[in-house]
Amino acid sequence: MCEVTDPKMSEAAAKYLLAKPAVAAPLDPDFCPFIVSKRQYRQRVAECAEAVDFEFALLRPNGCVGRDKLPVFPEDHEGFESSLFLAGEAIRFMLWQRGGLGLVLCGPAKLCEGLTAAYSKGGKYEFEAITMPKIFAVEWTVSTVASADELPVAKEEPVVCGKVADGCRIAFDLGKSDVKTVAVKDGEVLGSLETEWDVTNPDPQYHYDLIVKAMKDTAAKLPEPPIAIGGSATGAVSANSEATWCDCFPNVPPDVYKEKVVPIFNNIAKNEFGGIPIKVINDGEVTAVAGGQMIGEGNLFGISLGSSEGSGYVDADGALTGWINENAYNPFDLSPDAPGNPWSPHRGDAAMYLGQRAATRLAAKGGVELPPEMMPDHPNMNAASHVPHAQCLKKVQAAMKEPEKEPEVRKIYETIGVYLGYALAQYSEHYIIENVLILGRVSTGEGGQVMLDKAKEVLMAEFPHLGAMQFHQPDEHFKRVGQCIAA
């Protein structure tokens, strides 16, 4: 579990950044959406004749490069601190969206010096500086260039996924609360299983044995041995299906993780299933690929509101971005009182707003009767384990069905709907989103529709140019087999 180490936003920065949404979150009056605060900042900096552009590049594997820029106040302006704060968060957003081997800065010297320190060990973003090398196995670097012409040119390489799933196949989906497994023959589901697991267990053998047992129990439903395995997992998975940084194994010691967890998927295929082909990708990417096939259209953002936020994107041709899409770690709420994330040292991460922790954090405010150990401030609800949150969410869903409680409980879903609307607007800065697939246990039942209606209200009110975005929800069949697409 991480402790929040973010320094509080200064009053000078808050003056330019903090902005409330036009569509209020009923149970979260302090909510300051990143996208709205960024818009307000841009309006204020546009009034400054001395403002200049800050630009940065994120270096990624295979020569890929992400680029972005932000107008910033001069060093002697009272708004400079807001520029430094927002530039750091803009970089963090792109880092968790795309991943990065290194960072190249171009802009005012004082700003670049501050960001270099922030993205180094001992800085505000030390977590990112330490984590990215775990994902890419390359030392993290930060450098500065004098001119934007010296920055690497933006480059992306879409990743095409196979769409054929003939023969007997098995698939798994590693969430933070359970392991889902499915057996398929020629696209038809012959068996599925959900197995609860304790992701906080530090023993890699526990995880290996539980995953293997679930897969073999499900494979027993097939008439023939499987010819391939497909899988998805939270966190970053390499192109070779290595669990380079999967946060569903948070307590495995680093040296043991490297030896036992990084090759866990390939070892399972080799040792337990005769070395058949295996392909594992990020859970959000599976959602997007499957969603694109389900509706037959691209430019689709898939988002699962489950134990945490899992999300991914396919373009107009149905190809993946090649990004890590760990959007749960993105900055989302700039409120100084935003909740911390047990999985990172920052406040206001999207994971606390777009998953079951959002529902459980708001449960008491929405009139749901909770035992003391499920109250938001209890240590159980602020630890890495998702088990108490899954139990609390069941109480929220049950209360939603009680007529006398429904008017208050629905405010929980309305609040999450506000979060979802502003999140989609934020993601639309970097994705062309025409379709959205929403799934996950938070989106089920009547509350899910309340949530979607509120998200649409946000888009129409604040971002009318995004009002044509189409929402899609899977049927029960898709919920069972969505993760099989990877196979």
Short mmCIF file of C-alpha atoms in Angstrom, two decimals:
data_model
loop_
_atom_site.label_atom_id
_atom_site.label_comp_id
_atom_site.label_asym_id
_atom_site.label_seq_id
_atom_site.Cartn_x
_atom_site.Cartn_y
_atom_site.Cartn_z
CA MET A 1 0.00 0.00 0.00
CA CYS A 2 1.24 3.50 -0.91
CA GLU A 3 0.94 6.55 1.30
CA VAL A 4 0.04 9.89 -0.24
CA THR A 5 3.21 11.96 -0.61
CA ASP A 6 1.93 14.64 -2.99
CA PRO A 7 2.56 18.13 -1.61
CA LYS A 8 -0.58 20.22 -1.35
CA MET A 9 -1.30 22.51 -4.27
CA SER A 10 -0.14 26.04 -3.44
CA GLU A 11 -2.66 28.87 -3.14
CA ALA A 12 -1.01 30.57 -6.10
CA ALA A 13 -1.53 27.49 -8.29
CA ALA A 14 -5.06 26.89 -6.99
CA LYS A 15 -6.05 30.41 -8.03
CA TYR A 16 -5.50 29.49 -11.68
CA LEU A 17 -6.35 25.79 -11.66
CA LEU A 18 -9.23 24.86 -9.41
CA ALA A 19 -12.55 24.88 -11.26
CA LYS A 20 -15.90 23.30 -10.44
CA PRO A 21 -17.91 21.41 -13.07
CA ALA A 22 -21.07 22.83 -14.64
CA VAL A 23 -22.80 19.54 -13.84
CA ALA A 24 -22.25 19.04 -10.13
CA ALA A 25 -21.48 15.66 -8.59
CA PRO A 26 -24.36 15.28 -6.05
CA LEU A 27 -22.26 13.61 -3.35
CA ASP A 28 -18.89 15.19 -4.13
CA PRO A 29 -19.17 19.00 -3.94
CA ASP A 30 -15.37 19.45 -3.94
CA PHE A 31 -14.86 17.63 -7.27
CA CYS A 32 -12.57 19.60 -9.59
CA PRO A 33 -12.27 17.69 -12.89
CA PHE A 34 -8.82 17.75 -14.46
CA ILE A 35 -10.30 18.54 -17.87
CA VAL A 36 -12.29 21.54 -16.56
CA SER A 37 -9.39 22.89 -14.51
CA LYS A 38 -7.13 22.55 -17.55
CA ARG A 39 -9.64 24.46 -19.66
CA GLN A 40 -9.84 27.28 -17.11
CA TYR A 41 -6.05 27.45 -16.96
CA ARG A 42 -5.81 27.75 -20.74
CA GLN A 43 -8.31 30.62 -20.69
CA ARG A 44 -6.27 32.43 -18.04
CA VAL A 45 -2.89 31.88 -19.67
CA ALA A 46 -4.29 33.10 -23.01
CA GLU A 47 -4.70 36.52 -21.36
CA CYS A 48 -0.95 36.70 -20.68
CA ALA A 49 0.96 38.26 -23.57
CA GLU A 50 4.28 36.90 -22.28
CA ALA A 51 3.14 33.25 -22.17
CA VAL A 52 5.23 30.73 -24.12
CA ASP A 53 4.82 27.09 -25.08
CA PHE A 54 6.25 24.25 -23.05
CA GLU A 55 6.60 21.03 -25.04
CA PHE A 56 7.63 17.51 -24.12
CA ALA A 57 8.22 14.14 -25.72
CA LEU A 58 7.82 10.69 -24.18
CA LEU A 59 10.20 8.11 -25.63
CA ARG A 60 8.64 4.66 -26.07
CA PRO A 61 9.73 1.26 -27.46
CA ASN A 62 10.37 0.75 -31.19
CA GLY A 63 11.10 4.41 -31.72
CA CYS A 64 7.57 5.50 -30.85
CA VAL A 65 7.17 8.97 -29.37
CA GLY A 66 4.31 10.76 -27.67
CA ARG A 67 4.19 14.56 -27.89
CA ASP A 68 2.20 17.25 -26.13
CA LYS A 69 2.49 20.93 -25.30
CA LEU A 70 1.08 23.46 -22.86
CA PRO A 71 1.19 27.26 -22.82
CA VAL A 72 2.91 28.44 -19.62
CA PHE A 73 3.30 31.64 -17.68
CA PRO A 74 6.74 33.27 -17.51
CA GLU A 75 8.90 32.56 -14.50
CA ASP A 76 8.20 35.92 -12.82
CA HIS A 77 4.40 35.70 -13.21
CA GLU A 78 2.17 34.79 -10.25
CA GLY A 79 0.68 32.00 -12.34
CA PHE A 80 4.00 30.22 -12.86
CA GLU A 81 3.32 27.72 -10.07
CA SER A 82 0.10 26.67 -11.79
CA SER A 83 2.09 26.06 -14.98
CA LEU A 84 4.61 23.90 -13.15
CA PHE A 85 1.86 21.93 -11.43
CA LEU A 86 -0.20 21.37 -14.57
CA ALA A 87 2.81 20.49 -16.73
CA GLY A 88 3.77 17.80 -14.25
CA GLU A 89 0.25 16.36 -14.28
CA ALA A 90 0.03 16.51 -18.09
CA ILE A 91 3.22 14.45 -18.29
CA ARG A 92 1.87 12.00 -15.70
CA PHE A 93 -1.33 11.62 -17.70
CA MET A 94 0.53 10.71 -20.87
CA LEU A 95 2.93 8.43 -19.00
CA TRP A 96 0.15 6.23 -17.63
CA GLN A 97 -1.75 6.37 -20.89
CA ARG A 98 1.17 5.46 -23.16
CA GLY A 99 4.14 4.45 -21.03
CA GLY A 100 7.62 5.87 -21.41
CA LEU A 101 11.32 5.03 -21.42
CA GLY A 102 12.37 8.62 -21.01
CA LEU A 103 11.21 12.22 -20.99
CA VAL A 104 12.54 15.10 -23.11
CA LEU A 105 11.58 18.66 -22.10
CA CYS A 106 11.64 21.98 -23.94
CA GLY A 107 10.61 25.26 -22.37
CA PRO A 108 11.55 27.90 -19.79
CA ALA A 109 14.64 26.89 -17.82
CA LYS A 110 13.07 27.17 -14.37
CA LEU A 111 10.09 25.04 -15.46
CA CYS A 112 12.28 22.34 -17.00
CA GLU A 113 14.52 22.30 -13.93
CA GLY A 114 11.51 21.86 -11.67
CA LEU A 115 10.11 19.04 -13.81
CA THR A 116 13.46 17.30 -14.04
CA ALA A 117 13.66 17.23 -10.25
CA ALA A 118 10.01 16.14 -9.94
CA TYR A 119 10.53 13.18 -12.32
CA SER A 120 13.66 11.96 -10.57
CA LYS A 121 14.19 9.90 -7.43
CA GLY A 122 13.14 11.94 -4.43
CA GLY A 123 10.78 14.08 -6.53
CA LYS A 124 7.00 14.34 -6.60
CA TYR A 125 6.82 11.78 -9.40
CA GLU A 126 9.41 9.36 -8.06
CA PHE A 127 6.76 6.61 -8.27
CA GLU A 128 6.61 7.04 -12.04
CA ALA A 129 10.39 7.30 -12.36
CA ILE A 130 10.76 4.01 -10.48
CA THR A 131 7.83 2.18 -12.07
CA MET A 132 8.50 2.84 -15.77
CA PRO A 133 11.82 0.93 -15.71
CA LYS A 134 9.96 -2.03 -14.20
CA ILE A 135 7.60 -1.97 -17.18
CA PHE A 136 10.17 -1.48 -19.94
CA ALA A 137 13.41 -2.81 -18.37
CA VAL A 138 15.21 0.36 -19.45
CA GLU A 139 16.69 3.02 -17.17
CA TRP A 140 14.45 6.10 -16.89
CA THR A 141 15.96 9.34 -18.20
CA VAL A 142 14.98 13.02 -18.23
CA SER A 143 16.69 15.51 -20.53
CA THR A 144 16.14 19.03 -21.85
CA VAL A 145 16.62 20.50 -25.33
CA ALA A 146 16.91 24.16 -26.27
CA SER A 147 14.48 24.15 -29.20
CA ALA A 148 11.26 22.33 -30.04
CA ASP A 149 12.88 21.39 -33.35
CA GLU A 150 15.24 19.16 -31.34
CA LEU A 151 12.40 17.15 -29.79
CA PRO A 152 11.82 13.69 -31.28
CA VAL A 153 9.03 13.60 -33.85
CA ALA A 154 5.74 12.05 -32.77
CA LYS A 155 5.38 8.46 -33.94
CA GLU A 156 2.80 5.74 -33.24
CA GLU A 157 2.53 2.10 -34.37
CA PRO A 158 -0.98 0.61 -34.13
CA VAL A 159 -1.13 -3.06 -33.12
CA VAL A 160 -3.39 -5.37 -35.13
CA CYS A 161 -5.05 -8.19 -33.18
CA GLY A 162 -6.17 -11.48 -34.66
CA LYS A 163 -9.91 -12.01 -34.84
CA VAL A 164 -10.13 -15.76 -35.54
CA ALA A 165 -11.05 -18.01 -32.62
CA ASP A 166 -11.67 -21.43 -34.15
CA GLY A 167 -11.01 -24.74 -32.41
CA CYS A 168 -10.81 -25.28 -28.66
CA ARG A 169 -9.40 -22.40 -26.66
CA ILE A 170 -9.32 -21.20 -23.08
CA ALA A 171 -9.01 -17.67 -21.78
CA PHE A 172 -8.49 -16.00 -18.45
CA ASP A 173 -8.98 -12.54 -17.06
CA LEU A 174 -7.03 -11.54 -13.95
CA GLY A 175 -8.86 -8.82 -12.07
CA LYS A 176 -8.12 -7.57 -8.60
CA SER A 177 -10.93 -9.53 -6.98
CA ASP A 178 -11.24 -12.71 -9.00
CA VAL A 179 -9.91 -14.85 -11.84
CA LYS A 180 -12.38 -15.37 -14.68
CA THR A 181 -11.86 -18.31 -17.03
CA VAL A 182 -13.76 -19.38 -20.13
CA ALA A 183 -13.64 -22.42 -22.43
CA VAL A 184 -14.61 -21.87 -26.08
CA LYS A 185 -14.95 -24.13 -29.12
CA ASP A 186 -15.36 -22.42 -32.49
CA GLY A 187 -16.56 -19.26 -30.76
CA GLU A 188 -19.15 -21.02 -28.61
CA VAL A 189 -18.83 -20.86 -24.83
CA LEU A 190 -18.82 -24.31 -23.29
CA GLY A 191 -17.92 -23.34 -19.75
CA SER A 192 -16.96 -20.39 -17.55
CA LEU A 193 -15.80 -19.94 -13.99
CA GLU A 194 -15.16 -17.11 -11.52
CA THR A 195 -12.65 -17.84 -8.79
CA GLU A 196 -12.07 -15.45 -5.92
CA TRP A 197 -8.44 -14.75 -5.13
CA ASP A 198 -6.41 -12.70 -2.72
CA VAL A 199 -4.18 -10.46 -4.81
CA THR A 200 -2.40 -9.28 -1.66
CA ASN A 201 -0.86 -12.73 -1.05
CA PRO A 202 2.96 -12.36 -1.35
CA ASP A 203 3.54 -15.98 -2.42
CA PRO A 204 3.80 -16.33 -6.24
CA GLN A 205 3.15 -20.06 -5.97
CA TYR A 206 -0.27 -19.29 -4.50
CA HIS A 207 -1.12 -17.22 -7.57
CA TYR A 208 0.32 -19.76 -10.01
CA ASP A 209 -1.61 -22.65 -8.47
CA LEU A 210 -4.91 -20.74 -8.26
CA ILE A 211 -4.73 -19.56 -11.88
CA VAL A 212 -3.75 -23.01 -13.16
CA LYS A 213 -6.52 -24.77 -11.25
CA ALA A 214 -9.12 -22.34 -12.57
CA MET A 215 -7.84 -22.80 -16.14
CA LYS A 216 -7.76 -26.60 -15.92
CA ASP A 217 -11.19 -26.82 -14.31
CA THR A 218 -12.56 -24.72 -17.17
CA ALA A 219 -10.59 -26.57 -19.88
CA ALA A 220 -12.23 -29.79 -18.69
CA LYS A 221 -15.43 -28.52 -20.36
CA LEU A 222 -13.80 -28.82 -23.79
CA PRO A 223 -14.14 -31.97 -25.93
CA GLU A 224 -10.48 -31.71 -26.96
CA PRO A 225 -7.30 -30.18 -25.51
CA PRO A 226 -7.06 -26.43 -26.11
CA ILE A 227 -4.95 -25.21 -29.01
CA ALA A 228 -4.34 -21.71 -27.65
CA ILE A 229 -4.64 -19.57 -24.54
CA GLY A 230 -5.70 -15.94 -24.43
CA GLY A 231 -5.58 -13.79 -21.36
CA SER A 232 -5.82 -10.36 -19.88
CA ALA A 233 -4.44 -8.83 -16.71
CA THR A 234 -4.39 -5.51 -14.96
CA GLY A 235 -1.11 -3.67 -15.39
CA ALA A 236 1.51 -3.71 -18.11
CA VAL A 237 2.10 -6.88 -20.14
CA SER A 238 4.93 -7.10 -22.68
CA ALA A 239 4.51 -8.05 -26.34
CA ASN A 240 5.84 -11.49 -25.34
CA SER A 241 3.13 -11.94 -22.70
CA GLU A 242 5.46 -11.23 -19.79
CA ALA A 243 3.93 -9.74 -16.65
CA THR A 244 6.45 -6.90 -16.56
CA TRP A 245 4.40 -4.82 -14.11
CA CYS A 246 1.04 -6.29 -13.17
CA ASP A 247 -0.46 -4.66 -10.11
CA CYS A 248 -2.55 -7.72 -9.33
CA PHE A 249 0.58 -9.11 -7.62
CA PRO A 250 1.34 -6.07 -5.43
CA ASN A 251 2.98 -7.78 -2.45
CA VAL A 252 5.32 -10.20 -4.19
CA PRO A 253 8.88 -9.04 -3.30
CA PRO A 254 10.65 -7.35 -6.26
CA ASP A 255 13.37 -9.96 -6.67
CA VAL A 256 10.86 -12.81 -6.46
CA TYR A 257 8.51 -10.95 -8.82
CA LYS A 258 11.20 -10.75 -11.48
CA GLU A 259 12.00 -14.46 -11.19
CA LYS A 260 8.54 -15.96 -10.70
CA VAL A 261 5.87 -13.49 -11.82
CA VAL A 262 7.33 -11.91 -14.97
CA PRO A 263 7.35 -15.31 -16.79
CA ILE A 264 4.22 -16.69 -15.06
CA PHE A 265 1.98 -16.72 -18.15
CA ASN A 266 4.52 -18.35 -20.43
CA ASN A 267 5.41 -20.85 -17.70
CA ILE A 268 1.76 -21.84 -17.35
CA ALA A 269 1.46 -22.45 -21.09
CA LYS A 270 4.73 -24.39 -21.22
CA ASN A 271 4.46 -26.43 -18.03
CA GLU A 272 0.73 -27.01 -17.74
CA PHE A 273 -0.64 -26.99 -21.31
CA GLY A 274 2.09 -28.51 -23.46
CA GLY A 275 3.56 -25.26 -24.73
CA ILE A 276 0.53 -24.16 -26.79
CA PRO A 277 0.50 -20.54 -28.00
CA ILE A 278 -0.43 -17.93 -25.42
CA LYS A 279 -1.19 -14.24 -25.80
CA VAL A 280 -1.86 -11.99 -22.82
CA ILE A 281 -2.64 -8.28 -23.07
CA ASN A 282 -3.87 -5.51 -20.81
CA ASP A 283 -7.42 -6.03 -19.53
CA GLY A 284 -8.63 -2.71 -20.89
CA GLU A 285 -7.33 -3.52 -24.35
CA VAL A 286 -9.27 -6.79 -24.35
CA THR A 287 -12.40 -4.85 -23.48
CA ALA A 288 -11.86 -2.49 -26.41
CA VAL A 289 -11.03 -5.21 -28.96
CA ALA A 290 -14.03 -7.28 -27.95
CA GLY A 291 -16.28 -4.23 -27.92
CA GLY A 292 -15.24 -3.29 -31.43
CA GLN A 293 -16.16 -6.75 -32.63
CA MET A 294 -19.41 -6.73 -30.68
CA ILE A 295 -20.75 -3.56 -32.31
CA GLY A 296 -18.86 -3.86 -35.58
CA GLU A 297 -17.36 -0.36 -35.36
CA GLY A 298 -14.07 1.20 -34.34
CA ASN A 299 -12.97 4.42 -32.64
CA LEU A 300 -14.15 2.68 -29.52
CA PHE A 301 -13.11 3.32 -25.95
CA GLY A 302 -13.78 0.38 -23.68
CA ILE A 303 -13.99 1.00 -19.95
CA SER A 304 -14.64 -1.49 -17.19
CA LEU A 305 -15.81 -0.14 -13.86
CA GLY A 306 -14.88 -3.12 -11.73
CA SER A 307 -12.39 -3.48 -8.89
CA SER A 308 -10.61 -0.53 -10.48
CA GLU A 309 -10.78 1.18 -13.86
CA GLY A 310 -9.71 -0.95 -16.81
CA SER A 311 -9.77 0.80 -20.17
CA GLY A 312 -8.44 0.60 -23.69
CA TYR A 313 -9.03 1.82 -27.22
CA VAL A 314 -9.29 0.55 -30.79
CA ASP A 315 -9.06 2.87 -33.77
CA ALA A 316 -11.27 3.04 -36.86
CA ASP A 317 -9.62 -0.12 -38.23
CA GLY A 318 -10.00 -2.05 -34.97
CA ALA A 319 -6.29 -1.82 -34.14
CA LEU A 320 -4.88 -1.23 -30.66
CA THR A 321 -2.76 1.79 -29.81
CA GLY A 322 0.27 -0.06 -28.45
CA TRP A 323 -0.03 2.12 -25.32
CA ILE A 324 -0.04 0.71 -21.77
CA ASN A 325 -3.49 2.26 -21.09
CA GLU A 326 -3.06 2.23 -17.31
CA ASN A 327 -5.58 5.05 -17.11
CA ALA A 328 -6.54 4.15 -13.53
CA TYR A 329 -3.35 5.97 -12.46
CA ASN A 330 -4.14 9.14 -14.40
CA PRO A 331 -4.76 12.46 -12.64
CA PHE A 332 -8.51 13.08 -12.63
CA ASP A 333 -9.55 15.31 -9.70
CA LEU A 334 -7.40 18.32 -8.77
CA SER A 335 -9.25 19.03 -5.52
CA PRO A 336 -6.73 19.41 -2.67
CA ASP A 337 -8.97 17.10 -0.64
CA ALA A 338 -9.23 14.39 -3.32
CA PRO A 339 -8.83 10.84 -1.97
CA GLY A 340 -5.52 9.03 -2.09
CA ASN A 341 -4.99 5.85 -4.10
CA PRO A 342 -3.64 2.83 -2.17
CA TRP A 343 -1.76 1.84 -5.33
CA SER A 344 0.06 5.14 -5.90
CA PRO A 345 1.29 8.11 -3.82
CA HIS A 346 -0.98 10.62 -5.56
CA ARG A 347 -4.37 12.19 -4.85
CA GLY A 348 -7.28 12.22 -7.27
CA ASP A 349 -6.31 9.21 -9.40
CA ALA A 350 -9.02 7.93 -11.75
CA ALA A 351 -9.09 4.55 -9.97
CA MET A 352 -10.90 6.18 -7.05
CA TYR A 353 -13.66 7.53 -9.30
CA LEU A 354 -14.24 4.92 -12.01
CA GLY A 355 -14.59 1.60 -10.19
CA GLN A 356 -16.10 0.01 -7.14
CA ARG A 357 -14.01 2.20 -4.81
CA ALA A 358 -16.02 5.17 -6.06
CA ALA A 359 -19.27 3.46 -5.08
CA THR A 360 -17.99 2.35 -1.69
CA ARG A 361 -16.43 5.76 -0.96
CA LEU A 362 -19.84 7.36 -1.55
CA ALA A 363 -22.00 4.62 0.01
CA ALA A 364 -22.56 6.19 3.43
CA LYS A 365 -23.27 9.62 1.88
CA GLY A 366 -25.90 7.90 -0.28
CA GLY A 367 -27.78 6.55 2.70
CA VAL A 368 -26.52 2.97 2.56
CA GLU A 369 -26.37 1.38 6.02
CA LEU A 370 -22.85 0.09 6.60
CA PRO A 371 -21.07 -1.71 9.42
CA PRO A 372 -18.17 0.22 10.98
CA GLU A 373 -15.55 -1.76 9.02
CA MET A 374 -17.05 -0.58 5.71
CA MET A 375 -17.10 3.12 6.52
CA PRO A 376 -14.86 5.17 4.19
CA ASP A 377 -12.34 6.10 6.89
CA HIS A 378 -11.87 2.55 8.20
CA PRO A 379 -8.40 1.07 7.48
CA ASN A 380 -10.04 -1.89 5.68
CA MET A 381 -11.41 0.47 3.05
CA ASN A 382 -8.09 2.23 2.49
CA ALA A 383 -5.91 -0.81 1.93
CA ALA A 384 -4.91 -2.71 -1.22
CA SER A 385 -7.42 -5.54 -0.79
CA HIS A 386 -10.57 -5.25 -2.90
CA VAL A 387 -12.56 -7.83 -0.94
CA PRO A 388 -14.32 -5.41 1.46
CA HIS A 389 -15.16 -3.13 -1.47
CA ALA A 390 -16.82 -5.98 -3.35
CA GLN A 391 -18.89 -6.74 -0.25
CA CYS A 392 -19.78 -3.09 0.23
CA LEU A 393 -20.83 -2.72 -3.40
CA LYS A 394 -23.33 -5.54 -2.90
CA LYS A 395 -24.91 -3.50 -0.11
CA VAL A 396 -25.13 -0.49 -2.42
CA GLN A 397 -26.79 -2.56 -5.14
CA ALA A 398 -29.23 -4.10 -2.64
CA ALA A 399 -30.15 -0.67 -1.26
CA MET A 400 -30.80 0.58 -4.79
CA LYS A 401 -33.60 -1.98 -5.05
CA GLU A 402 -35.38 -0.72 -1.91
CA PRO A 403 -37.98 1.94 -2.89
CA GLU A 404 -37.61 3.95 0.31
CA LYS A 405 -33.81 4.16 -0.09
CA GLU A 406 -33.59 4.50 -3.87
CA PRO A 407 -33.86 8.34 -4.06
CA GLU A 408 -30.72 8.75 -1.96
CA VAL A 409 -28.83 5.72 -3.26
CA ARG A 410 -29.28 6.80 -6.87
CA LYS A 411 -27.16 9.87 -6.02
CA ILE A 412 -24.22 7.46 -5.75
CA TYR A 413 -24.72 6.42 -9.36
CA GLU A 414 -25.44 9.98 -10.47
CA THR A 415 -22.15 11.06 -8.92
CA ILE A 416 -20.24 8.27 -10.67
CA GLY A 417 -22.05 9.23 -13.87
CA VAL A 418 -20.70 12.76 -13.51
CA TYR A 419 -17.22 11.29 -13.04
CA LEU A 420 -17.65 9.14 -16.15
CA GLY A 421 -18.79 12.05 -18.30
CA TYR A 422 -15.80 14.20 -17.40
CA ALA A 423 -13.44 11.23 -17.77
CA LEU A 424 -14.63 10.58 -21.32
CA ALA A 425 -14.11 14.24 -22.17
CA GLN A 426 -10.61 14.04 -20.71
CA TYR A 427 -9.74 10.90 -22.67
CA SER A 428 -11.12 12.48 -25.85
CA GLU A 429 -8.16 14.86 -25.87
CA HIS A 430 -6.00 11.94 -27.04
CA TYR A 431 -8.47 9.41 -28.48
CA ILE A 432 -11.05 9.87 -31.24
CA ILE A 433 -14.03 8.38 -29.39
CA GLU A 434 -17.22 7.69 -31.29
CA ASN A 435 -18.28 4.62 -29.32
CA VAL A 436 -17.95 3.71 -25.65
CA LEU A 437 -18.36 0.21 -24.25
CA ILE A 438 -19.14 0.27 -20.52
CA LEU A 439 -19.03 -2.85 -18.39
CA GLY A 440 -17.99 -3.95 -14.91
CA ARG A 441 -19.95 -4.68 -11.77
CA VAL A 442 -20.51 -0.99 -10.95
CA SER A 443 -22.40 -0.55 -14.22
CA THR A 444 -24.86 -3.41 -13.67
CA GLY A 445 -28.51 -3.07 -12.73
CA GLU A 446 -30.72 0.02 -12.69
CA GLY A 447 -27.95 2.08 -11.15
CA GLY A 448 -25.85 1.53 -14.25
CA GLN A 449 -28.45 3.24 -16.44
CA VAL A 450 -28.69 6.14 -14.01
CA MET A 451 -24.93 6.48 -14.30
CA LEU A 452 -24.94 6.48 -18.11
CA ASP A 453 -27.76 9.02 -18.30
CA LYS A 454 -25.78 11.38 -16.08
CA ALA A 455 -22.62 10.91 -18.14
CA LYS A 456 -24.55 11.85 -21.28
CA GLU A 457 -25.87 14.94 -19.48
CA VAL A 458 -22.31 16.03 -18.73
CA LEU A 459 -21.22 15.62 -22.35
CA MET A 460 -24.19 17.55 -23.71
CA ALA A 461 -23.87 20.35 -21.16
CA GLU A 462 -20.10 20.92 -21.13
CA PHE A 463 -18.79 19.24 -24.27
CA PRO A 464 -21.54 19.37 -26.91
CA HIS A 465 -19.03 18.51 -29.65
CA LEU A 466 -18.83 15.07 -27.98
CA GLY A 467 -22.60 14.69 -27.66
CA ALA A 468 -22.83 12.19 -30.52
CA MET A 469 -20.74 9.66 -28.60
CA GLN A 470 -22.62 6.35 -28.52
CA PHE A 471 -22.78 4.27 -25.34
CA HIS A 472 -22.96 0.49 -25.51
CA GLN A 473 -23.46 -2.12 -22.81
CA PRO A 474 -22.78 -5.83 -23.29
CA ASP A 475 -25.37 -8.53 -22.88
CA GLU A 476 -24.80 -11.34 -20.41
CA HIS A 477 -23.21 -13.52 -23.11
CA PHE A 478 -20.60 -10.88 -23.83
CA LYS A 479 -19.86 -10.39 -20.14
CA ARG A 480 -18.91 -14.07 -19.97
CA VAL A 481 -16.82 -14.31 -23.13
CA GLY A 482 -15.39 -10.83 -23.70
CA GLN A 483 -11.95 -11.76 -22.45
CA CYS A 484 -11.84 -14.71 -24.87
CA ILE A 485 -11.17 -12.40 -27.79
CA ALA A 486 -7.49 -12.39 -26.87
CA ALA A 487 -7.32 -16.13 -27.61
#
